[in-house]
Amino acid sequence: MGYIHCRGIAAGKQALRMDGRCSYYGRMGFDYNQYFERRREICGGALVVKGTRVTVRTLLASLAEGATAEEILADFPTVTPEALRAVVAFAAASAEEDLPLSPVPAPA
């Protein structure tokens, strides 16, 4: 099966498969295919927690707004604690690759 790179992710770490699913085997040890899927007929092809219609973006927005894991899991009962951890790990891995970092300041 062919691969194309996910936006902003370094080669060899993450690839979006031609079937639309993301693969990632990084330092955090998550196989995101186990937790996420992307299909045109579900939420317009947005990345969702597998077996649900809950987007990764929705879960990240909830976290950013200050919701606790317990609140999110209560609001989205189809999302497992493991899937929520995979969402956070995915965001951390993506941020590590995507965020432009300013250079370390020189010692004074």
Coordinates of C-alpha atoms in Angstrom, one line a residue:
M1 CA 0.0 0.0 0.0
G2 CA 1.3 3.5 -0.9
Y3 CA 2.0 6.2 1.6
I4 CA 1.9 10.0 1.6
H5 CA 3.2 12.1 4.4
C6 CA 0.9 13.7 6.9
R7 CA 1.1 17.4 7.0
G8 CA 4.2 18.6 8.8
I9 CA 5.4 15.3 10.1
A10 CA 9.0 14.2 9.5
A11 CA 9.6 11.3 7.1
G12 CA 9.8 8.0 8.7
K13 CA 7.7 8.9 11.8
Q14 CA 4.2 9.3 10.4
A15 CA 2.5 8.8 7.1
L16 CA -1.0 9.0 5.9
R17 CA -1.8 5.8 4.0
M18 CA -3.4 6.0 0.7
D19 CA -6.6 4.5 2.3
G20 CA -6.7 7.6 4.5
R21 CA -5.5 6.2 7.7
C22 CA -2.6 7.6 9.7
S23 CA 0.2 5.4 10.8
Y24 CA 2.6 6.5 13.6
Y25 CA 5.1 4.5 15.5
G26 CA 7.1 7.0 17.4
R27 CA 8.8 7.3 20.8
M28 CA 5.4 7.2 22.6
G29 CA 4.7 3.8 21.2
F30 CA 1.2 4.4 19.9
D31 CA -0.1 2.7 16.8
Y32 CA -2.7 5.4 15.9
N33 CA -4.4 3.0 13.5
Q34 CA -5.7 1.2 16.5
Y35 CA -7.4 4.4 17.8
F36 CA -8.1 6.7 14.8
E37 CA -9.7 6.4 11.4
R38 CA -10.4 8.7 8.5
R39 CA -13.2 7.9 6.1
R40 CA -15.0 10.2 3.7
E41 CA -18.4 9.0 4.9
I42 CA -17.7 9.8 8.6
C43 CA -17.5 13.5 9.5
G44 CA -16.4 14.4 6.0
G45 CA -13.1 12.6 6.3
A46 CA -11.9 14.2 9.5
L47 CA -9.7 12.2 11.8
V48 CA -12.0 10.5 14.3
V49 CA -11.7 8.1 17.2
K50 CA -12.2 4.7 15.6
G51 CA -15.8 3.4 15.8
T52 CA -17.2 6.8 16.7
R53 CA -18.1 10.1 15.1
V54 CA -16.0 12.0 17.6
T55 CA -13.2 14.0 15.9
V56 CA -9.7 14.3 17.3
R57 CA -10.1 18.0 16.9
T58 CA -13.2 18.1 19.1
L59 CA -11.4 16.2 21.9
L60 CA -8.3 18.5 21.7
A61 CA -10.6 21.6 21.8
S62 CA -12.3 20.2 24.9
L63 CA -8.9 19.8 26.5
A64 CA -7.8 23.3 25.4
E65 CA -11.0 24.7 27.0
G66 CA -10.0 23.2 30.3
A67 CA -12.2 20.1 30.4
T68 CA -10.8 17.2 32.5
A69 CA -10.3 13.8 31.1
E70 CA -13.2 12.6 33.3
E71 CA -15.5 15.3 31.9
I72 CA -14.6 14.5 28.3
L73 CA -15.1 10.8 28.8
A74 CA -18.5 11.6 30.4
D75 CA -19.4 13.9 27.5
F76 CA -18.3 11.3 24.9
P77 CA -19.1 7.9 26.3
T78 CA -17.9 6.1 23.1
V79 CA -14.4 7.4 23.6
T80 CA -12.2 5.2 25.8
P81 CA -9.5 6.5 28.2
E82 CA -6.9 4.8 26.0
A83 CA -8.2 6.6 22.9
L84 CA -8.1 9.9 24.8
R85 CA -4.5 9.3 25.7
A86 CA -3.8 8.5 22.1
V87 CA -5.3 11.9 21.1
V88 CA -3.0 13.7 23.6
A89 CA 0.0 11.7 22.4
F90 CA -0.8 12.4 18.8
A91 CA -1.0 16.1 19.6
A92 CA 2.3 16.0 21.4
A93 CA 4.0 14.2 18.6
S94 CA 2.5 16.6 16.0
A95 CA 3.4 19.7 18.0
E96 CA 7.0 18.4 18.3
E97 CA 7.3 18.3 14.6
D98 CA 5.1 21.3 13.6
L99 CA 5.9 24.1 15.9
P100 CA 8.6 26.5 14.9
L101 CA 10.9 27.0 17.8
S102 CA 13.0 30.0 18.4
P103 CA 16.7 29.4 18.8
V104 CA 18.1 28.9 22.2
P105 CA 19.4 32.2 23.4
A106 CA 23.2 32.6 23.7
P107 CA 24.6 32.7 27.3
A108 CA 24.9 36.2 28.6

